[in-house]
Amino acid sequence: MALKREHSPPVDVSPGIYRSDRIQQETSAFIGAFSPTLSAKALQALPEFRTATHRMVAWRTRSKQKSLTPNSKILYDLGHDDDGEKWAGSKLQHVLNDTGTEGVVVVARWYGGHNIGPIRFTHIENCAKQAIRKWKELDEAVKKEHVTKKQRLEEEATRKELEENLQERDLNIFVLRGLLADKKAKLEKTESTPLTPSKGLPDYGKMSMEALKRVDKARDATIAFILKQIDKIEEQLKAAESPNELTEEDWKDAEEAFAEKEAATSGKTAEEK
């Protein structure tokens, strides 16, 4: 039978301890506790375990040692203590290994004087598994909440950026419309009328994300249309400034060039003869 060691006096420990339900078998009782951060001694020294007959413990924590090979597996510090309940510590060690859990698990047993046989190991393992499961469920919930919060912050940042882009595009559209009006007036040789900002701009803060995306596409189409109209009018202005009709001087230059070409052609024909 394993020797039962002297227990350390109770100490105050930090939160983050996950306990199993109490299992009662005749005169014996079992309770498990798990912590991902506390030491084995700290977990064994919980006040509620002070009167326990045995406080079996096992740990599986990341080692401070580093492997020399790249991309190697994580190294762990493993260990257990039967605390007078032979083979109980190794049972707890298997629970940590099989569940891939990092931390320390303790199962306290109050022995009432009646031997219950091997069933005690089943109770010890079940207490350990339940304590670990409670931690994993809460840890998973915390991770999900963190992911949800991160996604919400990213969505808020994306929305804010989209709202700012739409406001900037509204201003660009106003400026481009003014430029288009000026060019039309120049083409038609009329006075340009200054545009006034629209008073009915949408409140982007009250729109859904889907609506904002639709407006964003519409603004792109509007800007593309206005730019196309500006290009068209600029071509018309250029054509108006450089008419296609030839002046008398242009005709004279063309006749001289034609005559030189005819002379060159006639001379080449004579030489060939």
mmCIF file of N, CA and C in Angstrom, residues 143-267:
data_model
loop_
_atom_site.group_PDB
_atom_site.id
_atom_site.type_symbol
_atom_site.label_atom_id
_atom_site.label_comp_id
_atom_site.label_asym_id
_atom_site.label_seq_id
_atom_site.Cartn_x
_atom_site.Cartn_y
_atom_site.Cartn_z
ATOM 1 N N LYS A 143 -14.025 31.059 -25.430
ATOM 2 C CA LYS A 143 -13.385 31.202 -26.745
ATOM 3 C C LYS A 143 -14.402 31.635 -27.799
ATOM 4 N N LYS A 144 -15.597 31.032 -27.734
ATOM 5 C CA LYS A 144 -16.636 31.411 -28.690
ATOM 6 C C LYS A 144 -17.032 32.868 -28.510
ATOM 7 N N GLU A 145 -17.137 33.276 -27.247
ATOM 8 C CA GLU A 145 -17.487 34.670 -26.980
ATOM 9 C C GLU A 145 -16.409 35.606 -27.502
ATOM 10 N N HIS A 146 -15.146 35.197 -27.346
ATOM 11 C CA HIS A 146 -14.035 36.008 -27.844
ATOM 12 C C HIS A 146 -14.090 36.128 -29.365
ATOM 13 N N VAL A 147 -14.357 34.987 -30.032
ATOM 14 C CA VAL A 147 -14.451 34.994 -31.499
ATOM 15 C C VAL A 147 -15.614 35.871 -31.951
ATOM 16 N N THR A 148 -16.761 35.733 -31.255
ATOM 17 C CA THR A 148 -17.937 36.541 -31.594
ATOM 18 C C THR A 148 -17.648 38.029 -31.416
ATOM 19 N N LYS A 149 -16.982 38.367 -30.319
ATOM 20 C CA LYS A 149 -16.649 39.767 -30.062
ATOM 21 C C LYS A 149 -15.693 40.301 -31.121
ATOM 22 N N LYS A 150 -14.706 39.478 -31.506
ATOM 23 C CA LYS A 150 -13.760 39.887 -32.534
ATOM 24 C C LYS A 150 -14.467 40.117 -33.864
ATOM 25 N N GLN A 151 -15.383 39.194 -34.210
ATOM 26 C CA GLN A 151 -16.140 39.342 -35.460
ATOM 27 C C GLN A 151 -17.004 40.601 -35.432
ATOM 28 N N ARG A 152 -17.610 40.869 -34.260
ATOM 29 C CA ARG A 152 -18.458 42.049 -34.143
ATOM 30 C C ARG A 152 -17.632 43.328 -34.314
ATOM 31 N N LEU A 153 -16.444 43.353 -33.721
ATOM 32 C CA LEU A 153 -15.577 44.526 -33.856
ATOM 33 C C LEU A 153 -15.128 44.710 -35.304
ATOM 34 N N GLU A 154 -14.824 43.590 -35.970
ATOM 35 C CA GLU A 154 -14.413 43.672 -37.377
ATOM 36 C C GLU A 154 -15.558 44.167 -38.246
ATOM 37 N N GLU A 155 -16.766 43.687 -37.963
ATOM 38 C CA GLU A 155 -17.938 44.131 -38.732
ATOM 39 C C GLU A 155 -18.212 45.610 -38.499
ATOM 40 N N GLU A 156 -18.053 46.051 -37.258
ATOM 41 C CA GLU A 156 -18.263 47.471 -36.948
ATOM 42 C C GLU A 156 -17.234 48.335 -37.669
ATOM 43 N N ALA A 157 -15.973 47.861 -37.700
ATOM 44 C CA ALA A 157 -14.916 48.612 -38.387
ATOM 45 C C ALA A 157 -15.193 48.669 -39.890
ATOM 46 N N THR A 158 -15.642 47.524 -40.447
ATOM 47 C CA THR A 158 -15.963 47.487 -41.877
ATOM 48 C C THR A 158 -17.131 48.410 -42.201
ATOM 49 N N ARG A 159 -18.130 48.407 -41.339
ATOM 50 C CA ARG A 159 -19.300 49.261 -41.550
ATOM 51 C C ARG A 159 -18.915 50.735 -41.496
ATOM 52 N N LYS A 160 -18.097 51.098 -40.492
ATOM 53 C CA LYS A 160 -17.680 52.485 -40.356
ATOM 54 C C LYS A 160 -16.902 52.943 -41.580
ATOM 55 N N GLU A 161 -16.018 52.070 -42.077
ATOM 56 C CA GLU A 161 -15.231 52.406 -43.263
ATOM 57 C C GLU A 161 -16.135 52.591 -44.477
ATOM 58 N N LEU A 162 -17.147 51.714 -44.603
ATOM 59 C CA LEU A 162 -18.068 51.809 -45.729
ATOM 60 C C LEU A 162 -18.900 53.086 -45.654
ATOM 61 N N GLU A 163 -19.354 53.439 -44.463
ATOM 62 C CA GLU A 163 -20.123 54.678 -44.304
ATOM 63 C C GLU A 163 -19.275 55.891 -44.693
ATOM 64 N N GLU A 164 -18.018 55.903 -44.254
ATOM 65 C CA GLU A 164 -17.131 57.020 -44.580
ATOM 66 C C GLU A 164 -16.859 57.081 -46.078
ATOM 67 N N ASN A 165 -16.695 55.914 -46.717
ATOM 68 C CA ASN A 165 -16.470 55.884 -48.166
ATOM 69 C C ASN A 165 -17.683 56.410 -48.924
ATOM 70 N N LEU A 166 -18.884 56.066 -48.454
ATOM 71 C CA LEU A 166 -20.095 56.532 -49.119
ATOM 72 C C LEU A 166 -20.240 58.045 -48.996
ATOM 73 N N GLN A 167 -19.930 58.576 -47.827
ATOM 74 C CA GLN A 167 -19.988 60.025 -47.644
ATOM 75 C C GLN A 167 -18.992 60.726 -48.557
ATOM 76 N N GLU A 168 -17.802 60.118 -48.708
ATOM 77 C CA GLU A 168 -16.794 60.700 -49.596
ATOM 78 C C GLU A 168 -17.241 60.615 -51.051
ATOM 79 N N ARG A 169 -17.888 59.523 -51.415
ATOM 80 C CA ARG A 169 -18.356 59.368 -52.788
ATOM 81 C C ARG A 169 -19.500 60.336 -53.094
ATOM 82 N N ASP A 170 -20.341 60.601 -52.108
ATOM 83 C CA ASP A 170 -21.400 61.594 -52.312
ATOM 84 C C ASP A 170 -20.789 62.954 -52.642
ATOM 85 N N LEU A 171 -19.705 63.282 -51.938
ATOM 86 C CA LEU A 171 -19.023 64.549 -52.205
ATOM 87 C C LEU A 171 -18.384 64.536 -53.593
ATOM 88 N N ASN A 172 -17.761 63.402 -53.968
ATOM 89 C CA ASN A 172 -17.149 63.287 -55.289
ATOM 90 C C ASN A 172 -18.192 63.417 -56.397
ATOM 91 N N ILE A 173 -19.344 62.802 -56.180
ATOM 92 C CA ILE A 173 -20.413 62.883 -57.178
ATOM 93 C C ILE A 173 -20.888 64.326 -57.330
ATOM 94 N N PHE A 174 -20.994 65.048 -56.218
ATOM 95 C CA PHE A 174 -21.404 66.457 -56.267
ATOM 96 C C PHE A 174 -20.398 67.282 -57.064
ATOM 97 N N VAL A 175 -19.120 67.043 -56.824
ATOM 98 C CA VAL A 175 -18.071 67.784 -57.537
ATOM 99 C C VAL A 175 -18.077 67.428 -59.020
ATOM 100 N N LEU A 176 -18.207 66.141 -59.333
ATOM 101 C CA LEU A 176 -18.204 65.718 -60.734
ATOM 102 C C LEU A 176 -19.419 66.259 -61.485
ATOM 103 N N ARG A 177 -20.560 66.326 -60.821
ATOM 104 C CA ARG A 177 -21.750 66.889 -61.470
ATOM 105 C C ARG A 177 -21.560 68.376 -61.754
ATOM 106 N N GLY A 178 -20.904 69.057 -60.850
ATOM 107 C CA GLY A 178 -20.610 70.463 -61.087
ATOM 108 C C GLY A 178 -19.678 70.637 -62.269
ATOM 109 N N LEU A 179 -18.649 69.759 -62.366
ATOM 110 C CA LEU A 179 -17.723 69.814 -63.492
ATOM 111 C C LEU A 179 -18.445 69.513 -64.802
ATOM 112 N N LEU A 180 -19.352 68.560 -64.794
ATOM 113 C CA LEU A 180 -20.117 68.220 -65.987
ATOM 114 C C LEU A 180 -21.002 69.389 -66.421
ATOM 115 N N ALA A 181 -21.626 70.040 -65.447
ATOM 116 C CA ALA A 181 -22.480 71.188 -65.766
ATOM 117 C C ALA A 181 -21.665 72.319 -66.381
ATOM 118 N N ASP A 182 -20.442 72.553 -65.867
ATOM 119 C CA ASP A 182 -19.583 73.602 -66.415
ATOM 120 C C ASP A 182 -19.201 73.298 -67.858
ATOM 121 N N LYS A 183 -18.876 72.050 -68.137
ATOM 122 C CA LYS A 183 -18.459 71.691 -69.493
ATOM 123 C C LYS A 183 -19.640 71.758 -70.463
ATOM 124 N N LYS A 184 -20.814 71.382 -69.999
ATOM 125 C CA LYS A 184 -22.010 71.507 -70.849
ATOM 126 C C LYS A 184 -22.275 72.961 -71.185
ATOM 127 N N ALA A 185 -22.143 73.811 -70.184
ATOM 128 C CA ALA A 185 -22.368 75.243 -70.406
ATOM 129 C C ALA A 185 -21.356 75.805 -71.394
ATOM 130 N N LYS A 186 -20.117 75.339 -71.292
ATOM 131 C CA LYS A 186 -19.078 75.808 -72.212
ATOM 132 C C LYS A 186 -19.367 75.344 -73.626
ATOM 133 N N LEU A 187 -19.837 74.099 -73.753
ATOM 134 C CA LEU A 187 -20.150 73.556 -75.072
ATOM 135 C C LEU A 187 -21.327 74.294 -75.695
ATOM 136 N N GLU A 188 -22.341 74.580 -74.867
ATOM 137 C CA GLU A 188 -23.549 75.242 -75.349
ATOM 138 C C GLU A 188 -23.414 76.759 -75.317
ATOM 139 N N LYS A 189 -22.241 77.240 -74.833
ATOM 140 C CA LYS A 189 -21.957 78.681 -74.747
ATOM 141 C C LYS A 189 -23.024 79.415 -73.958
ATOM 142 N N THR A 190 -23.294 78.830 -72.767
ATOM 143 C CA THR A 190 -24.261 79.442 -71.845
ATOM 144 C C THR A 190 -23.592 79.628 -70.490
ATOM 145 N N GLU A 191 -24.263 80.333 -69.606
ATOM 146 C CA GLU A 191 -23.744 80.550 -68.253
ATOM 147 C C GLU A 191 -23.972 79.297 -67.407
ATOM 148 N N SER A 192 -22.944 78.909 -66.671
ATOM 149 C CA SER A 192 -23.048 77.736 -65.797
ATOM 150 C C SER A 192 -23.725 78.115 -64.480
ATOM 151 N N THR A 193 -24.675 77.296 -64.057
ATOM 152 C CA THR A 193 -25.388 77.542 -62.807
ATOM 153 C C THR A 193 -24.772 76.695 -61.689
ATOM 154 N N PRO A 194 -24.262 77.323 -60.627
ATOM 155 C CA PRO A 194 -23.648 76.548 -59.534
ATOM 156 C C PRO A 194 -24.657 75.584 -58.911
ATOM 157 N N LEU A 195 -24.201 74.360 -58.643
ATOM 158 C CA LEU A 195 -25.064 73.364 -58.013
ATOM 159 C C LEU A 195 -25.086 73.571 -56.503
ATOM 160 N N THR A 196 -26.200 73.221 -55.902
ATOM 161 C CA THR A 196 -26.317 73.283 -54.437
ATOM 162 C C THR A 196 -26.357 71.866 -53.884
ATOM 163 N N PRO A 197 -25.697 71.622 -52.742
ATOM 164 C CA PRO A 197 -25.685 70.271 -52.160
ATOM 165 C C PRO A 197 -27.096 69.777 -51.870
ATOM 166 N N SER A 198 -27.307 68.503 -52.116
ATOM 167 C CA SER A 198 -28.621 67.908 -51.857
ATOM 168 C C SER A 198 -28.909 67.848 -50.364
ATOM 169 N N LYS A 199 -30.124 68.181 -49.993
ATOM 170 C CA LYS A 199 -30.515 68.159 -48.580
ATOM 171 C C LYS A 199 -31.066 66.787 -48.158
ATOM 172 N N GLY A 200 -31.298 65.922 -49.137
ATOM 173 C CA GLY A 200 -31.910 64.636 -48.818
ATOM 174 C C GLY A 200 -30.947 63.472 -48.814
ATOM 175 N N LEU A 201 -29.703 63.682 -48.375
ATOM 176 C CA LEU A 201 -28.739 62.599 -48.328
ATOM 177 C C LEU A 201 -29.181 61.540 -47.324
ATOM 178 N N PRO A 202 -28.977 60.282 -47.637
ATOM 179 C CA PRO A 202 -29.442 59.209 -46.742
ATOM 180 C C PRO A 202 -28.644 59.165 -45.442
ATOM 181 N N ASP A 203 -29.288 58.672 -44.401
ATOM 182 C CA ASP A 203 -28.618 58.478 -43.115
ATOM 183 C C ASP A 203 -28.042 57.062 -43.124
ATOM 184 N N TYR A 204 -26.752 56.968 -43.455
ATOM 185 C CA TYR A 204 -26.133 55.661 -43.595
ATOM 186 C C TYR A 204 -26.085 54.896 -42.273
ATOM 187 N N GLY A 205 -26.091 55.610 -41.168
ATOM 188 C CA GLY A 205 -26.033 54.955 -39.865
ATOM 189 C C GLY A 205 -27.257 54.129 -39.557
ATOM 190 N N LYS A 206 -28.376 54.404 -40.231
ATOM 191 C CA LYS A 206 -29.615 53.668 -39.982
ATOM 192 C C LYS A 206 -29.830 52.535 -40.988
ATOM 193 N N MET A 207 -28.907 52.406 -41.938
ATOM 194 C CA MET A 207 -29.062 51.375 -42.960
ATOM 195 C C MET A 207 -28.439 50.062 -42.512
ATOM 196 N N SER A 208 -28.976 48.962 -43.032
ATOM 197 C CA SER A 208 -28.376 47.652 -42.789
ATOM 198 C C SER A 208 -27.115 47.516 -43.637
ATOM 199 N N MET A 209 -26.294 46.541 -43.305
ATOM 200 C CA MET A 209 -25.058 46.329 -44.045
ATOM 201 C C MET A 209 -25.347 45.972 -45.496
ATOM 202 N N GLU A 210 -26.396 45.190 -45.717
ATOM 203 C CA GLU A 210 -26.758 44.810 -47.083
ATOM 204 C C GLU A 210 -27.168 46.042 -47.897
ATOM 205 N N ALA A 211 -27.914 46.943 -47.260
ATOM 206 C CA ALA A 211 -28.346 48.165 -47.947
ATOM 207 C C ALA A 211 -27.147 49.053 -48.275
ATOM 208 N N LEU A 212 -26.197 49.139 -47.351
ATOM 209 C CA LEU A 212 -24.998 49.943 -47.588
ATOM 210 C C LEU A 212 -24.208 49.411 -48.777
ATOM 211 N N LYS A 213 -24.125 48.082 -48.892
ATOM 212 C CA LYS A 213 -23.396 47.494 -50.009
ATOM 213 C C LYS A 213 -24.095 47.783 -51.329
ATOM 214 N N ARG A 214 -25.435 47.769 -51.322
ATOM 215 C CA ARG A 214 -26.177 48.088 -52.545
ATOM 216 C C ARG A 214 -25.950 49.541 -52.950
ATOM 217 N N VAL A 215 -25.985 50.438 -51.967
ATOM 218 C CA VAL A 215 -25.747 51.858 -52.254
ATOM 219 C C VAL A 215 -24.332 52.057 -52.774
ATOM 220 N N ASP A 216 -23.388 51.314 -52.222
ATOM 221 C CA ASP A 216 -21.989 51.419 -52.642
ATOM 222 C C ASP A 216 -21.864 51.086 -54.131
ATOM 223 N N LYS A 217 -22.525 50.017 -54.568
ATOM 224 C CA LYS A 217 -22.494 49.653 -55.989
ATOM 225 C C LYS A 217 -23.167 50.717 -56.850
ATOM 226 N N ALA A 218 -24.269 51.275 -56.329
ATOM 227 C CA ALA A 218 -24.976 52.316 -57.079
ATOM 228 C C ALA A 218 -24.106 53.555 -57.239
ATOM 229 N N ARG A 219 -23.358 53.920 -56.183
ATOM 230 C CA ARG A 219 -22.485 55.094 -56.264
ATOM 231 C C ARG A 219 -21.373 54.862 -57.289
ATOM 232 N N ASP A 220 -20.850 53.639 -57.344
ATOM 233 C CA ASP A 220 -19.828 53.316 -58.348
ATOM 234 C C ASP A 220 -20.378 53.514 -59.756
ATOM 235 N N ALA A 221 -21.596 53.033 -59.975
ATOM 236 C CA ALA A 221 -22.216 53.169 -61.296
ATOM 237 C C ALA A 221 -22.455 54.630 -61.646
ATOM 238 N N THR A 222 -22.876 55.429 -60.649
ATOM 239 C CA THR A 222 -23.134 56.856 -60.889
ATOM 240 C C THR A 222 -21.856 57.582 -61.262
ATOM 241 N N ILE A 223 -20.788 57.325 -60.537
ATOM 242 C CA ILE A 223 -19.500 57.982 -60.828
ATOM 243 C C ILE A 223 -19.009 57.592 -62.218
ATOM 244 N N ALA A 224 -19.126 56.308 -62.560
ATOM 245 C CA ALA A 224 -18.692 55.853 -63.881
ATOM 246 C C ALA A 224 -19.497 56.529 -64.986
ATOM 247 N N PHE A 225 -20.811 56.699 -64.777
ATOM 248 C CA PHE A 225 -21.671 57.343 -65.775
ATOM 249 C C PHE A 225 -21.293 58.807 -65.968
ATOM 250 N N ILE A 226 -21.069 59.519 -64.867
ATOM 251 C CA ILE A 226 -20.724 60.948 -64.967
ATOM 252 C C ILE A 226 -19.381 61.122 -65.671
ATOM 253 N N LEU A 227 -18.397 60.277 -65.328
ATOM 254 C CA LEU A 227 -17.083 60.371 -65.975
ATOM 255 C C LEU A 227 -17.191 60.113 -67.474
ATOM 256 N N LYS A 228 -18.065 59.188 -67.839
ATOM 257 C CA LYS A 228 -18.274 58.899 -69.256
ATOM 258 C C LYS A 228 -18.887 60.101 -69.969
ATOM 259 N N GLN A 229 -19.836 60.771 -69.316
ATOM 260 C CA GLN A 229 -20.450 61.961 -69.899
ATOM 261 C C GLN A 229 -19.442 63.097 -70.039
ATOM 262 N N ILE A 230 -18.573 63.240 -69.050
ATOM 263 C CA ILE A 230 -17.541 64.284 -69.113
ATOM 264 C C ILE A 230 -16.600 64.032 -70.282
ATOM 265 N N ASP A 231 -16.180 62.765 -70.457
ATOM 266 C CA ASP A 231 -15.291 62.419 -71.568
ATOM 267 C C ASP A 231 -15.956 62.729 -72.910
ATOM 268 N N LYS A 232 -17.246 62.439 -73.014
ATOM 269 C CA LYS A 232 -17.974 62.676 -74.258
ATOM 270 C C LYS A 232 -18.026 64.160 -74.602
ATOM 271 N N ILE A 233 -18.317 64.985 -73.572
ATOM 272 C CA ILE A 233 -18.402 66.426 -73.810
ATOM 273 C C ILE A 233 -17.026 67.000 -74.128
ATOM 274 N N GLU A 234 -15.977 66.464 -73.489
ATOM 275 C CA GLU A 234 -14.620 66.947 -73.780
ATOM 276 C C GLU A 234 -14.249 66.662 -75.237
ATOM 277 N N GLU A 235 -14.676 65.531 -75.751
ATOM 278 C CA GLU A 235 -14.435 65.227 -77.172
ATOM 279 C C GLU A 235 -15.175 66.207 -78.061
ATOM 280 N N GLN A 236 -16.405 66.549 -77.681
ATOM 281 C CA GLN A 236 -17.180 67.519 -78.468
ATOM 282 C C GLN A 236 -16.532 68.899 -78.420
ATOM 283 N N LEU A 237 -16.016 69.281 -77.259
ATOM 284 C CA LEU A 237 -15.332 70.577 -77.149
ATOM 285 C C LEU A 237 -14.075 70.611 -78.005
ATOM 286 N N LYS A 238 -13.346 69.492 -77.991
ATOM 287 C CA LYS A 238 -12.122 69.437 -78.795
ATOM 288 C C LYS A 238 -12.448 69.535 -80.280
ATOM 289 N N ALA A 239 -13.537 68.854 -80.668
ATOM 290 C CA ALA A 239 -13.948 68.914 -82.075
ATOM 291 C C ALA A 239 -14.396 70.318 -82.462
ATOM 292 N N ALA A 240 -15.064 70.994 -81.527
ATOM 293 C CA ALA A 240 -15.525 72.352 -81.818
ATOM 294 C C ALA A 240 -14.357 73.317 -81.937
ATOM 295 N N GLU A 241 -13.313 73.109 -81.136
ATOM 296 C CA GLU A 241 -12.140 73.984 -81.189
ATOM 297 C C GLU A 241 -11.280 73.692 -82.408
ATOM 298 N N SER A 242 -11.352 72.467 -82.979
ATOM 299 C CA SER A 242 -10.573 72.084 -84.162
ATOM 300 C C SER A 242 -11.521 71.526 -85.214
ATOM 301 N N PRO A 243 -12.240 72.416 -85.999
ATOM 302 C CA PRO A 243 -13.235 71.956 -86.979
ATOM 303 C C PRO A 243 -12.578 71.172 -88.107
ATOM 304 N N ASN A 244 -13.359 70.303 -88.707
ATOM 305 C CA ASN A 244 -12.850 69.455 -89.781
ATOM 306 C C ASN A 244 -12.764 70.191 -91.123
ATOM 307 N N GLU A 245 -13.435 71.361 -91.282
ATOM 308 C CA GLU A 245 -13.424 72.084 -92.551
ATOM 309 C C GLU A 245 -12.032 72.630 -92.832
ATOM 310 N N LEU A 246 -11.557 72.426 -94.118
ATOM 311 C CA LEU A 246 -10.225 72.888 -94.507
ATOM 312 C C LEU A 246 -10.270 74.352 -94.926
ATOM 313 N N THR A 247 -9.262 75.061 -94.510
ATOM 314 C CA THR A 247 -9.152 76.475 -94.902
ATOM 315 C C THR A 247 -8.531 76.550 -96.298
ATOM 316 N N GLU A 248 -8.520 77.785 -96.875
ATOM 317 C CA GLU A 248 -7.936 77.984 -98.203
ATOM 318 C C GLU A 248 -6.458 77.615 -98.210
ATOM 319 N N GLU A 249 -5.795 77.915 -97.128
ATOM 320 C CA GLU A 249 -4.367 77.583 -97.038
ATOM 321 C C GLU A 249 -4.164 76.073 -96.991
ATOM 322 N N ASP A 250 -5.096 75.360 -96.308
ATOM 323 C CA ASP A 250 -4.991 73.899 -96.252
ATOM 324 C C ASP A 250 -5.162 73.290 -97.645
ATOM 325 N N TRP A 251 -6.121 73.836 -98.413
ATOM 326 C CA TRP A 251 -6.328 73.345 -99.773
ATOM 327 C C TRP A 251 -5.088 73.585 -100.633
ATOM 328 N N LYS A 252 -4.465 74.730 -100.495
ATOM 329 C CA LYS A 252 -3.282 75.060 -101.281
ATOM 330 C C LYS A 252 -2.136 74.103 -100.985
ATOM 331 N N ASP A 253 -1.927 73.819 -99.699
ATOM 332 C CA ASP A 253 -0.866 72.883 -99.308
ATOM 333 C C ASP A 253 -1.148 71.494 -99.866
ATOM 334 N N ALA A 254 -2.430 71.088 -99.858
ATOM 335 C CA ALA A 254 -2.786 69.765 -100.362
ATOM 336 C C ALA A 254 -2.542 69.665 -101.865
ATOM 337 N N GLU A 255 -2.860 70.765 -102.620
ATOM 338 C CA GLU A 255 -2.648 70.756 -104.074
ATOM 339 C C GLU A 255 -1.166 70.673 -104.406
ATOM 340 N N GLU A 256 -0.337 71.395 -103.672
ATOM 341 C CA GLU A 256 1.103 71.366 -103.913
ATOM 342 C C GLU A 256 1.668 69.968 -103.639
ATOM 343 N N ALA A 257 1.206 69.346 -102.576
ATOM 344 C CA ALA A 257 1.692 68.007 -102.255
ATOM 345 C C ALA A 257 1.268 67.010 -103.324
ATOM 346 N N PHE A 258 0.048 67.169 -103.865
ATOM 347 C CA PHE A 258 -0.441 66.278 -104.890
ATOM 348 C C PHE A 258 0.353 66.455 -106.179
ATOM 349 N N ALA A 259 0.667 67.714 -106.509
ATOM 350 C CA ALA A 259 1.428 67.993 -107.728
ATOM 351 C C ALA A 259 2.825 67.395 -107.636
ATOM 352 N N GLU A 260 3.478 67.508 -106.498
ATOM 353 C CA GLU A 260 4.811 66.935 -106.315
ATOM 354 C C GLU A 260 4.786 65.419 -106.453
ATOM 355 N N LYS A 261 3.742 64.819 -105.954
ATOM 356 C CA LYS A 261 3.617 63.367 -106.043
ATOM 357 C C LYS A 261 3.426 62.937 -107.489
ATOM 358 N N GLU A 262 2.588 63.679 -108.261
ATOM 359 C CA GLU A 262 2.368 63.372 -109.671
ATOM 360 C C GLU A 262 3.641 63.508 -110.471
ATOM 361 N N ALA A 263 4.440 64.556 -110.178
ATOM 362 C CA ALA A 263 5.686 64.786 -110.907
ATOM 363 C C ALA A 263 6.666 63.665 -110.653
ATOM 364 N N ALA A 264 6.730 63.248 -109.429
ATOM 365 C CA ALA A 264 7.656 62.165 -109.078
ATOM 366 C C ALA A 264 7.254 60.875 -109.763
ATOM 367 N N THR A 265 5.970 60.644 -109.844
ATOM 368 C CA THR A 265 5.472 59.425 -110.477
ATOM 369 C C THR A 265 5.752 59.452 -111.976
ATOM 370 N N SER A 266 5.558 60.608 -112.660
ATOM 371 C CA SER A 266 5.796 60.734 -114.099
ATOM 372 C C SER A 266 7.251 60.531 -114.404
ATOM 373 N N GLY A 267 8.148 61.088 -113.586
ATOM 374 C CA GLY A 267 9.593 60.944 -113.811
ATOM 375 C C GLY A 267 10.041 59.510 -113.687
#
